[in-house]
mmCIF file of C-alpha atoms and ligand atoms in Angstrom:
data_model
loop_
_atom_site.group_PDB
_atom_site.id
_atom_site.type_symbol
_atom_site.label_atom_id
_atom_site.label_comp_id
_atom_site.label_asym_id
_atom_site.label_seq_id
_atom_site.Cartn_x
_atom_site.Cartn_y
_atom_site.Cartn_z
ATOM 1 C CA MET U 154 1.757 -61.653 64.797
ATOM 2 C CA THR U 155 3.241 -59.390 62.140
ATOM 3 C CA LYS U 156 1.343 -56.356 60.957
ATOM 4 C CA GLU U 157 0.818 -55.824 57.240
ATOM 5 C CA ILE U 158 2.687 -52.729 56.066
ATOM 6 C CA ARG U 159 0.972 -50.932 53.190
ATOM 7 C CA THR U 160 2.439 -47.469 53.717
ATOM 8 C CA VAL U 161 5.686 -46.591 55.430
ATOM 9 C CA GLY U 162 6.798 -43.204 56.704
ATOM 10 C CA VAL U 163 10.426 -42.104 56.847
ATOM 11 C CA VAL U 164 11.189 -39.049 58.990
ATOM 12 C CA GLY U 165 14.464 -37.271 58.271
ATOM 13 C CA LEU U 166 15.745 -37.646 54.728
ATOM 14 C CA GLY U 167 19.475 -37.177 55.202
ATOM 15 C CA ALA U 168 21.902 -39.786 53.859
ATOM 16 C CA MET U 169 20.364 -42.566 55.995
ATOM 17 C CA GLY U 170 16.688 -41.590 55.686
ATOM 18 C CA ALA U 171 16.943 -41.048 51.921
ATOM 19 C CA GLY U 172 18.630 -44.442 51.583
ATOM 20 C CA ILE U 173 15.880 -46.112 53.626
ATOM 21 C CA ALA U 174 13.153 -44.382 51.596
ATOM 22 C CA GLN U 175 14.908 -45.539 48.406
ATOM 23 C CA LEU U 176 14.863 -49.137 49.637
ATOM 24 C CA CYS U 177 11.152 -48.912 50.462
ATOM 25 C CA VAL U 178 10.003 -47.487 47.125
ATOM 26 C CA GLU U 179 12.219 -49.914 45.198
ATOM 27 C CA ALA U 180 10.600 -52.776 47.147
ATOM 28 C CA GLY U 181 7.153 -51.600 46.026
ATOM 29 C CA VAL U 182 6.040 -49.911 49.256
ATOM 30 C CA GLU U 183 4.152 -46.593 49.231
ATOM 31 C CA THR U 184 6.428 -44.231 51.163
ATOM 32 C CA VAL U 185 5.833 -40.847 52.760
ATOM 33 C CA GLY U 186 9.075 -38.978 53.434
ATOM 34 C CA ARG U 187 9.090 -36.088 55.873
ATOM 35 C CA GLU U 188 11.686 -33.334 56.062
ATOM 36 C CA VAL U 189 11.660 -30.016 57.883
ATOM 37 C CA SER U 190 11.719 -27.969 54.669
ATOM 38 C CA THR U 191 10.611 -28.451 51.072
ATOM 39 C CA GLU U 192 14.195 -27.758 49.913
ATOM 40 C CA LEU U 193 15.609 -30.614 52.016
ATOM 41 C CA ALA U 194 12.798 -32.930 50.910
ATOM 42 C CA GLU U 195 13.466 -32.148 47.231
ATOM 43 C CA LYS U 196 17.193 -32.666 47.775
ATOM 44 C CA ALA U 197 16.428 -36.154 49.087
ATOM 45 C CA ARG U 198 14.165 -36.873 46.105
ATOM 46 C CA ASP U 199 17.023 -35.846 43.769
ATOM 47 C CA ARG U 200 19.458 -38.096 45.655
ATOM 48 C CA ILE U 201 17.102 -41.074 45.426
ATOM 49 C CA ALA U 202 16.330 -40.388 41.748
ATOM 50 C CA HIS U 203 20.079 -40.186 41.054
ATOM 51 C CA PHE U 204 20.890 -43.570 42.576
ATOM 52 C CA VAL U 205 17.873 -45.337 41.054
ATOM 53 C CA SER U 206 18.623 -43.769 37.653
ATOM 54 C CA ARG U 207 22.236 -45.011 37.837
ATOM 55 C CA LYS U 208 20.792 -48.524 37.784
ATOM 56 C CA VAL U 209 18.928 -47.683 34.560
ATOM 57 C CA GLU U 210 22.131 -46.254 33.051
ATOM 58 C CA LYS U 211 23.982 -49.412 34.045
ATOM 59 C CA GLY U 212 21.228 -51.599 32.564
ATOM 60 C CA THR U 213 20.217 -53.320 35.817
ATOM 61 C CA LEU U 214 16.784 -51.649 35.963
ATOM 62 C CA ASP U 215 14.333 -50.535 33.272
ATOM 63 C CA ALA U 216 13.072 -46.962 33.068
ATOM 64 C CA GLU U 217 9.463 -48.002 33.694
ATOM 65 C CA THR U 218 10.366 -49.752 36.975
ATOM 66 C CA ARG U 219 12.391 -46.701 38.033
ATOM 67 C CA ASP U 220 9.471 -44.354 37.303
ATOM 68 C CA ALA U 221 7.083 -46.613 39.234
ATOM 69 C CA ALA U 222 9.487 -46.665 42.206
ATOM 70 C CA LEU U 223 9.929 -42.891 42.229
ATOM 71 C CA GLY U 224 6.145 -42.504 41.882
ATOM 72 C CA ARG U 225 5.694 -44.296 45.214
ATOM 73 C CA LEU U 226 7.529 -41.536 47.088
ATOM 74 C CA SER U 227 5.504 -38.641 48.413
ATOM 75 C CA LEU U 228 7.110 -35.842 50.375
ATOM 76 C CA THR U 229 5.831 -33.642 53.146
ATOM 77 C CA THR U 230 6.994 -31.221 55.807
ATOM 78 C CA GLU U 231 4.079 -32.132 58.118
ATOM 79 C CA VAL U 232 4.273 -34.959 60.662
ATOM 80 C CA ALA U 233 0.439 -35.081 60.461
ATOM 81 C CA ASP U 234 0.773 -36.457 56.903
ATOM 82 C CA LEU U 235 2.188 -39.686 58.395
ATOM 83 C CA ALA U 236 -1.235 -40.490 59.887
ATOM 84 C CA GLY U 237 -1.897 -43.289 57.367
ATOM 85 C CA CYS U 238 1.468 -45.058 57.847
ATOM 86 C CA ASP U 239 1.575 -48.583 59.271
ATOM 87 C CA LEU U 240 5.264 -48.238 60.102
ATOM 88 C CA VAL U 241 7.295 -45.059 60.591
ATOM 89 C CA ILE U 242 11.095 -45.188 60.525
ATOM 90 C CA GLU U 243 12.712 -42.194 62.218
ATOM 91 C CA ALA U 244 16.148 -41.111 60.977
ATOM 92 C CA ILE U 245 16.458 -37.568 62.314
ATOM 93 C CA VAL U 246 19.354 -35.897 64.160
ATOM 94 C CA GLU U 247 21.127 -38.245 66.592
ATOM 95 C CA GLU U 248 19.991 -36.405 69.756
ATOM 96 C CA LEU U 249 17.729 -37.842 72.445
ATOM 97 C CA GLU U 250 15.350 -34.927 72.986
ATOM 98 C CA PRO U 251 14.351 -34.298 69.355
ATOM 99 C CA LYS U 252 13.855 -38.038 68.892
ATOM 100 C CA GLN U 253 11.677 -38.242 72.001
ATOM 101 C CA GLU U 254 9.654 -35.218 70.916
ATOM 102 C CA LEU U 255 9.125 -36.694 67.457
ATOM 103 C CA HIS U 256 7.995 -40.043 68.885
ATOM 104 C CA ARG U 257 5.515 -38.234 71.135
ATOM 105 C CA GLU U 258 4.154 -36.477 68.045
ATOM 106 C CA LEU U 259 4.053 -39.698 66.015
ATOM 107 C CA GLU U 260 2.148 -41.383 68.812
ATOM 108 C CA ARG U 261 -0.499 -38.641 68.641
ATOM 109 C CA VAL U 262 -0.756 -38.721 64.846
ATOM 110 C CA CYS U 263 -0.466 -42.401 63.865
ATOM 111 C CA ALA U 264 -2.966 -45.231 64.345
ATOM 112 C CA PRO U 265 -2.609 -46.986 67.738
ATOM 113 C CA ASP U 266 -1.242 -50.150 66.116
ATOM 114 C CA ALA U 267 1.335 -48.404 63.887
ATOM 115 C CA VAL U 268 4.898 -49.506 64.638
ATOM 116 C CA LEU U 269 7.400 -46.739 65.407
ATOM 117 C CA ALA U 270 11.008 -47.584 64.567
ATOM 118 C CA THR U 271 14.103 -45.525 65.254
ATOM 119 C CA ASN U 272 17.280 -45.776 63.190
ATOM 120 C CA THR U 273 19.389 -44.526 66.102
ATOM 121 C CA SER U 274 22.896 -45.958 66.101
ATOM 122 C CA ALA U 275 24.162 -45.018 69.557
ATOM 123 C CA LEU U 276 21.215 -43.820 71.655
ATOM 124 C CA SER U 277 18.994 -46.009 73.809
ATOM 125 C CA VAL U 278 15.803 -47.155 72.070
ATOM 126 C CA THR U 279 14.279 -47.661 75.524
ATOM 127 C CA GLU U 280 14.893 -44.006 76.408
ATOM 128 C CA ILE U 281 13.382 -42.843 73.113
ATOM 129 C CA ALA U 282 10.350 -45.109 73.690
ATOM 130 C CA SER U 283 9.963 -43.849 77.263
ATOM 131 C CA ALA U 284 8.716 -40.505 75.913
ATOM 132 C CA THR U 285 5.568 -42.240 74.614
ATOM 133 C CA THR U 286 2.660 -43.814 76.460
ATOM 134 C CA THR U 287 2.822 -46.841 74.125
ATOM 135 C CA PRO U 288 6.483 -47.952 74.346
ATOM 136 C CA GLU U 289 5.502 -51.491 73.320
ATOM 137 C CA ARG U 290 5.244 -50.363 69.688
ATOM 138 C CA VAL U 291 8.674 -48.707 69.596
ATOM 139 C CA VAL U 292 11.648 -50.713 68.268
ATOM 140 C CA GLY U 293 15.064 -50.029 66.756
ATOM 141 C CA MET U 294 15.651 -50.617 63.039
ATOM 142 C CA HIS U 295 19.322 -49.827 62.621
ATOM 143 C CA PHE U 296 20.480 -49.605 58.993
ATOM 144 C CA PHE U 297 24.114 -49.265 57.914
ATOM 145 C CA ASN U 298 25.694 -46.675 55.672
ATOM 146 C CA PRO U 299 25.137 -46.661 52.707
ATOM 147 C CA ALA U 300 21.674 -48.033 53.504
ATOM 148 C CA PRO U 301 20.806 -49.139 49.956
ATOM 149 C CA LEU U 302 24.005 -51.197 49.694
ATOM 150 C CA MET U 303 24.604 -52.630 53.174
ATOM 151 C CA PRO U 304 22.495 -55.770 53.715
ATOM 152 C CA LEU U 305 22.272 -55.659 57.523
ATOM 153 C CA VAL U 306 19.489 -54.232 59.673
ATOM 154 C CA GLU U 307 19.652 -54.656 63.452
ATOM 155 C CA ILE U 308 16.170 -55.142 64.902
ATOM 156 C CA VAL U 309 16.569 -53.789 68.407
ATOM 157 C CA ARG U 310 14.229 -54.890 71.172
ATOM 158 C CA ALA U 311 13.865 -52.196 73.826
ATOM 159 C CA GLU U 312 12.834 -53.065 77.388
ATOM 160 C CA LEU U 313 9.116 -52.749 76.638
ATOM 161 C CA SER U 314 8.966 -53.569 72.898
ATOM 162 C CA SER U 315 6.251 -56.101 72.075
ATOM 163 C CA ASP U 316 6.921 -59.319 70.155
ATOM 164 C CA ASP U 317 4.486 -58.075 67.480
ATOM 165 C CA ALA U 318 6.413 -54.837 66.929
ATOM 166 C CA CYS U 319 9.763 -56.687 66.734
ATOM 167 C CA GLU U 320 8.381 -59.326 64.368
ATOM 168 C CA THR U 321 6.762 -56.673 62.160
ATOM 169 C CA ALA U 322 10.038 -54.751 61.890
ATOM 170 C CA TYR U 323 11.967 -57.963 61.170
ATOM 171 C CA ALA U 324 9.518 -59.056 58.453
ATOM 172 C CA PHE U 325 9.562 -55.594 56.900
ATOM 173 C CA ALA U 326 13.378 -55.557 56.773
ATOM 174 C CA GLU U 327 13.271 -58.890 54.927
ATOM 175 C CA ARG U 328 10.594 -57.587 52.564
ATOM 176 C CA ILE U 329 12.803 -54.694 51.472
ATOM 177 C CA GLY U 330 15.625 -57.123 50.760
ATOM 178 C CA LYS U 331 17.660 -56.787 53.941
ATOM 179 C CA ARG U 332 19.301 -59.345 56.218
ATOM 180 C CA PRO U 333 17.920 -58.555 59.700
ATOM 181 C CA ILE U 334 19.347 -59.770 62.995
ATOM 182 C CA GLN U 335 17.706 -59.474 66.416
ATOM 183 C CA CYS U 336 19.337 -57.987 69.469
ATOM 184 C CA HIS U 337 18.581 -56.185 72.700
ATOM 185 C CA ASP U 338 18.946 -52.505 73.466
ATOM 186 C CA THR U 339 22.490 -52.206 74.788
ATOM 187 C CA PRO U 340 24.987 -49.404 73.949
ATOM 188 C CA GLY U 341 25.991 -49.736 70.267
ATOM 189 C CA PHE U 342 23.789 -52.825 69.863
ATOM 190 C CA VAL U 343 25.922 -55.451 68.048
ATOM 191 C CA VAL U 344 27.918 -54.007 65.162
ATOM 192 C CA ASN U 345 28.733 -50.536 66.483
ATOM 193 C CA ARG U 346 29.686 -52.037 69.859
ATOM 194 C CA VAL U 347 32.505 -53.761 67.973
ATOM 195 C CA LEU U 348 33.101 -51.430 65.035
ATOM 196 C CA ILE U 349 33.321 -48.063 66.795
ATOM 197 C CA PRO U 350 36.167 -48.977 69.205
ATOM 198 C CA LEU U 351 37.851 -50.869 66.372
ATOM 199 C CA LEU U 352 37.805 -47.813 64.108
ATOM 200 C CA ASN U 353 39.045 -45.690 67.007
ATOM 201 C CA ASP U 354 41.942 -48.144 67.463
ATOM 202 C CA CYS U 355 42.717 -47.850 63.761
ATOM 203 C CA ILE U 356 42.930 -44.056 63.997
ATOM 204 C CA ARG U 357 45.176 -44.267 67.098
ATOM 205 C CA VAL U 358 47.457 -46.671 65.223
ATOM 206 C CA LEU U 359 48.010 -43.954 62.589
ATOM 207 C CA ASP U 360 50.004 -42.002 65.155
ATOM 208 C CA GLU U 361 51.374 -44.895 67.201
ATOM 209 C CA ALA U 362 52.801 -46.871 64.267
ATOM 210 C CA ARG U 363 53.539 -43.741 62.229
ATOM 211 C CA VAL U 364 51.821 -45.373 59.286
ATOM 212 C CA GLY U 365 50.324 -43.245 56.503
ATOM 213 C CA VAL U 366 46.578 -43.035 55.900
ATOM 214 C CA GLU U 367 46.771 -44.885 52.591
ATOM 215 C CA ASP U 368 49.071 -47.573 54.010
ATOM 216 C CA LEU U 369 46.753 -48.156 56.976
ATOM 217 C CA ASP U 370 43.809 -48.517 54.589
ATOM 218 C CA THR U 371 45.826 -50.837 52.355
ATOM 219 C CA GLY U 372 46.807 -52.856 55.423
ATOM 220 C CA MET U 373 43.247 -53.438 56.602
ATOM 221 C CA LYS U 374 41.947 -54.124 53.073
ATOM 222 C CA HIS U 375 44.662 -56.556 52.100
ATOM 223 C CA GLY U 376 45.581 -57.942 55.500
ATOM 224 C CA ALA U 377 42.164 -58.215 57.107
ATOM 225 C CA GLY U 378 39.854 -58.435 54.111
ATOM 226 C CA TRP U 379 37.928 -55.219 54.818
ATOM 227 C CA PRO U 380 35.978 -53.937 51.770
ATOM 228 C CA MET U 381 37.312 -50.441 52.420
ATOM 229 C CA GLY U 382 40.026 -49.097 54.702
ATOM 230 C CA PRO U 383 39.202 -47.570 58.124
ATOM 231 C CA CYS U 384 40.060 -44.020 57.007
ATOM 232 C CA GLU U 385 37.927 -44.374 53.872
ATOM 233 C CA LEU U 386 35.139 -45.779 56.042
ATOM 234 C CA VAL U 387 35.215 -42.965 58.605
ATOM 235 C CA ASP U 388 35.169 -40.506 55.686
ATOM 236 C CA LEU U 389 32.105 -42.317 54.318
ATOM 237 C CA VAL U 390 30.263 -42.417 57.649
ATOM 238 C CA GLY U 391 31.175 -38.760 58.388
ATOM 239 C CA ILE U 392 33.855 -37.748 60.912
ATOM 240 C CA ASP U 393 31.231 -35.779 62.879
ATOM 241 C CA VAL U 394 28.830 -38.736 62.932
ATOM 242 C CA HIS U 395 31.574 -41.110 64.071
ATOM 243 C CA VAL U 396 32.833 -38.737 66.796
ATOM 244 C CA HIS U 397 29.281 -38.175 68.017
ATOM 245 C CA ALA U 398 28.550 -41.923 68.155
ATOM 246 C CA SER U 399 31.879 -42.560 69.938
ATOM 247 C CA GLU U 400 31.068 -39.891 72.534
ATOM 248 C CA ALA U 401 27.601 -41.366 73.113
ATOM 249 C CA LEU U 402 29.025 -44.865 73.602
ATOM 250 C CA TYR U 403 31.851 -43.614 75.813
ATOM 251 C CA GLU U 404 29.338 -41.784 77.990
ATOM 252 C CA LYS U 405 27.388 -45.028 78.477
ATOM 253 C CA THR U 406 30.210 -47.579 78.808
ATOM 254 C CA ARG U 407 33.155 -45.505 80.083
ATOM 255 C CA GLU U 408 35.433 -47.800 78.091
ATOM 256 C CA PRO U 409 38.487 -45.756 76.974
ATOM 257 C CA ARG U 410 38.502 -47.365 73.514
ATOM 258 C CA MET U 411 35.036 -45.907 72.861
ATOM 259 C CA ALA U 412 36.252 -42.318 73.343
ATOM 260 C CA PRO U 413 36.920 -40.535 70.054
ATOM 261 C CA PRO U 414 40.661 -40.147 69.308
ATOM 262 C CA PRO U 415 41.775 -36.477 69.618
ATOM 263 C CA ARG U 416 42.853 -36.555 65.972
ATOM 264 C CA LEU U 417 39.242 -37.186 64.884
ATOM 265 C CA VAL U 418 37.865 -34.549 67.254
ATOM 266 C CA ALA U 419 40.311 -32.006 65.792
ATOM 267 C CA MET U 420 39.260 -32.943 62.256
ATOM 268 C CA ARG U 421 35.590 -32.580 63.190
ATOM 269 C CA ASN U 422 36.273 -29.173 64.770
ATOM 270 C CA ALA U 423 38.108 -28.045 61.648
ATOM 271 C CA GLY U 424 35.178 -29.012 59.429
ATOM 272 C CA LEU U 425 36.999 -31.952 57.853
ATOM 273 C CA LEU U 426 33.961 -34.209 57.883
ATOM 274 C CA GLY U 427 34.852 -36.680 55.129
ATOM 275 C CA ARG U 428 33.005 -37.185 51.862
ATOM 276 C CA LYS U 429 30.125 -34.865 52.677
ATOM 277 C CA SER U 430 32.387 -31.829 53.208
ATOM 278 C CA GLY U 431 34.739 -32.721 50.357
ATOM 279 C CA ARG U 432 37.685 -33.295 52.735
ATOM 280 C CA GLY U 433 38.493 -35.744 55.495
ATOM 281 C CA PHE U 434 41.378 -38.195 55.411
ATOM 282 C CA TYR U 435 41.024 -37.919 51.625
ATOM 283 C CA SER U 436 39.840 -35.160 49.276
ATOM 284 C CA TYR U 437 36.698 -35.762 47.204
HETATM 285 N N1 LIG A 1718 23.187 -44.587 48.313
HETATM 286 C C1 LIG A 1718 22.612 -45.254 47.309
HETATM 287 N N2 LIG A 1718 23.305 -45.851 46.332
HETATM 288 C C2 LIG A 1718 24.631 -45.746 46.365
HETATM 289 C C3 LIG A 1718 25.295 -45.066 47.382
HETATM 290 C C4 LIG A 1718 24.521 -44.466 48.389
HETATM 291 N N3 LIG A 1718 25.093 -43.788 49.417
HETATM 292 N N4 LIG A 1718 26.614 -45.127 47.154
HETATM 293 C C5 LIG A 1718 26.771 -45.823 46.011
HETATM 294 N N5 LIG A 1718 25.576 -46.206 45.538
HETATM 295 C C6 LIG A 1718 25.269 -46.947 44.325
HETATM 296 C C7 LIG A 1718 25.884 -46.212 43.149
HETATM 297 O O1 LIG A 1718 24.955 -46.051 42.120
HETATM 298 C C8 LIG A 1718 27.034 -47.105 42.765
HETATM 299 O O2 LIG A 1718 27.237 -47.225 41.407
HETATM 300 P P1 LIG A 1718 27.985 -46.061 40.542
HETATM 301 O O3 LIG A 1718 29.220 -45.667 41.304
HETATM 302 O O4 LIG A 1718 28.272 -46.749 39.261
HETATM 303 O O5 LIG A 1718 26.998 -44.971 40.434
HETATM 304 C C9 LIG A 1718 26.624 -48.470 43.263
HETATM 305 O O6 LIG A 1718 25.836 -48.239 44.434
HETATM 306 C C10 LIG A 1718 27.808 -49.325 43.629
HETATM 307 O O7 LIG A 1718 28.647 -48.529 44.416
HETATM 308 P P2 LIG A 1718 30.151 -48.871 44.586
HETATM 309 O O8 LIG A 1718 30.769 -49.211 43.285
HETATM 310 O O9 LIG A 1718 30.784 -47.811 45.435
HETATM 311 O O10 LIG A 1718 29.996 -50.226 45.394
HETATM 312 P P3 LIG A 1718 31.131 -51.135 45.927
HETATM 313 O O11 LIG A 1718 30.963 -52.486 45.364
HETATM 314 O O12 LIG A 1718 32.444 -50.471 45.805
HETATM 315 O O13 LIG A 1718 30.749 -51.222 47.507
HETATM 316 C C11 LIG A 1718 30.370 -50.456 49.669
HETATM 317 C C12 LIG A 1718 30.612 -50.056 48.236
HETATM 318 C C13 LIG A 1718 29.099 -51.293 49.802
HETATM 319 C C14 LIG A 1718 30.181 -49.145 50.447
HETATM 320 C C15 LIG A 1718 31.598 -51.300 50.182
HETATM 321 O O14 LIG A 1718 32.756 -50.597 49.969
HETATM 322 C C16 LIG A 1718 31.465 -51.618 51.632
HETATM 323 O O15 LIG A 1718 30.830 -52.580 52.030
HETATM 324 N N6 LIG A 1718 32.113 -50.781 52.496
HETATM 325 C C17 LIG A 1718 31.978 -50.914 53.953
HETATM 326 C C18 LIG A 1718 30.836 -50.045 54.413
HETATM 327 C C19 LIG A 1718 30.569 -50.187 55.873
HETATM 328 O O16 LIG A 1718 31.265 -50.839 56.623
HETATM 329 N N7 LIG A 1718 29.484 -49.533 56.313
HETATM 330 C C20 LIG A 1718 29.102 -49.526 57.699
HETATM 331 C C21 LIG A 1718 29.418 -48.181 58.236
HETATM 332 S S1 LIG A 1718 29.125 -48.130 59.967
HETATM 333 C C22 LIG A 1718 27.525 -47.698 60.086
HETATM 334 O O17 LIG A 1718 26.835 -47.403 59.148
HETATM 335 C C23 LIG A 1718 27.004 -47.744 61.456
HETATM 336 C C24 LIG A 1718 26.592 -46.466 62.014
HETATM 337 O O18 LIG A 1718 25.652 -46.475 62.773
HETATM 338 C C25 LIG A 1718 27.352 -45.199 61.789
#
């Protein structure tokens, strides 16, 4: 049985969380966004307002609908303010302990039948859920970057997730206009299990084939039909995020292709993080 979602909470309003909150308010859902500071929360509101306003400028949305959408977003720095949420989507730092701690707190604060979803991309949903005493209501809802534009959401069933929690998450993803798929909690789930080693191969090919960054991107766009080249994509995702996800998957699978290529690790260490830092494979 799916649970009716009247209010959704989004915890962590970075690029992913802000994108998820944007999707929710645009789909007509009252949304409470939580950040650790008022400054970060306001930054996320500005980001969401910017992208929704671009639609008004481009004539695909009217100003009234935009204002109504933005009016559905309330911001807080207190986890306690998520008490009234029927579903909470967590999109905080990609580290196990903070995620477990947050889920313990959410379990204390939210109603017993609220569904708790994590947007983790490379950690185990089962391990996150194991920090709670009600792991049956914990599922993965894995969105792709940029969340407002990428149609897919992976609905990840952890070892103890209930059918109700999985069905509720699936139905909610459809309600906000996404194309959900169901899978089990294995390292990288479905898409990252394939995409992360593939992107790592692409970066290794840069050195092996002595091909330039732009030529590699052109090759994959025009020879494999990718919407953007691998170097552009890693810049979009964030070199640090990609390296971190690769390390997490390598740790779990021990497959050499999962390990981040040294070239990416060096870029991460030098602060070349892609679009968000202004420099990665390209300058922005
Ligand atoms: N958030 C919200 N809205 C955004 C946005 C964002 N981050 N980025 C762009 N938009 C909006 C903008 O308003 C933009 O219009 P303007 O530029 O006129 O303002 C509008 O969307 C359209 O943007 P684009 O013109 O850039 O759209 P596009 O048609 O070129 O497509 C794309 C862009 C969807 C990103 C496409 O290039 C694509 O599909 N790329 C592949 C992305 C991909 O593979 N993502 C998966 C990454 S892996 C991952 O996420 C897994 C993980 O766990 C790390």
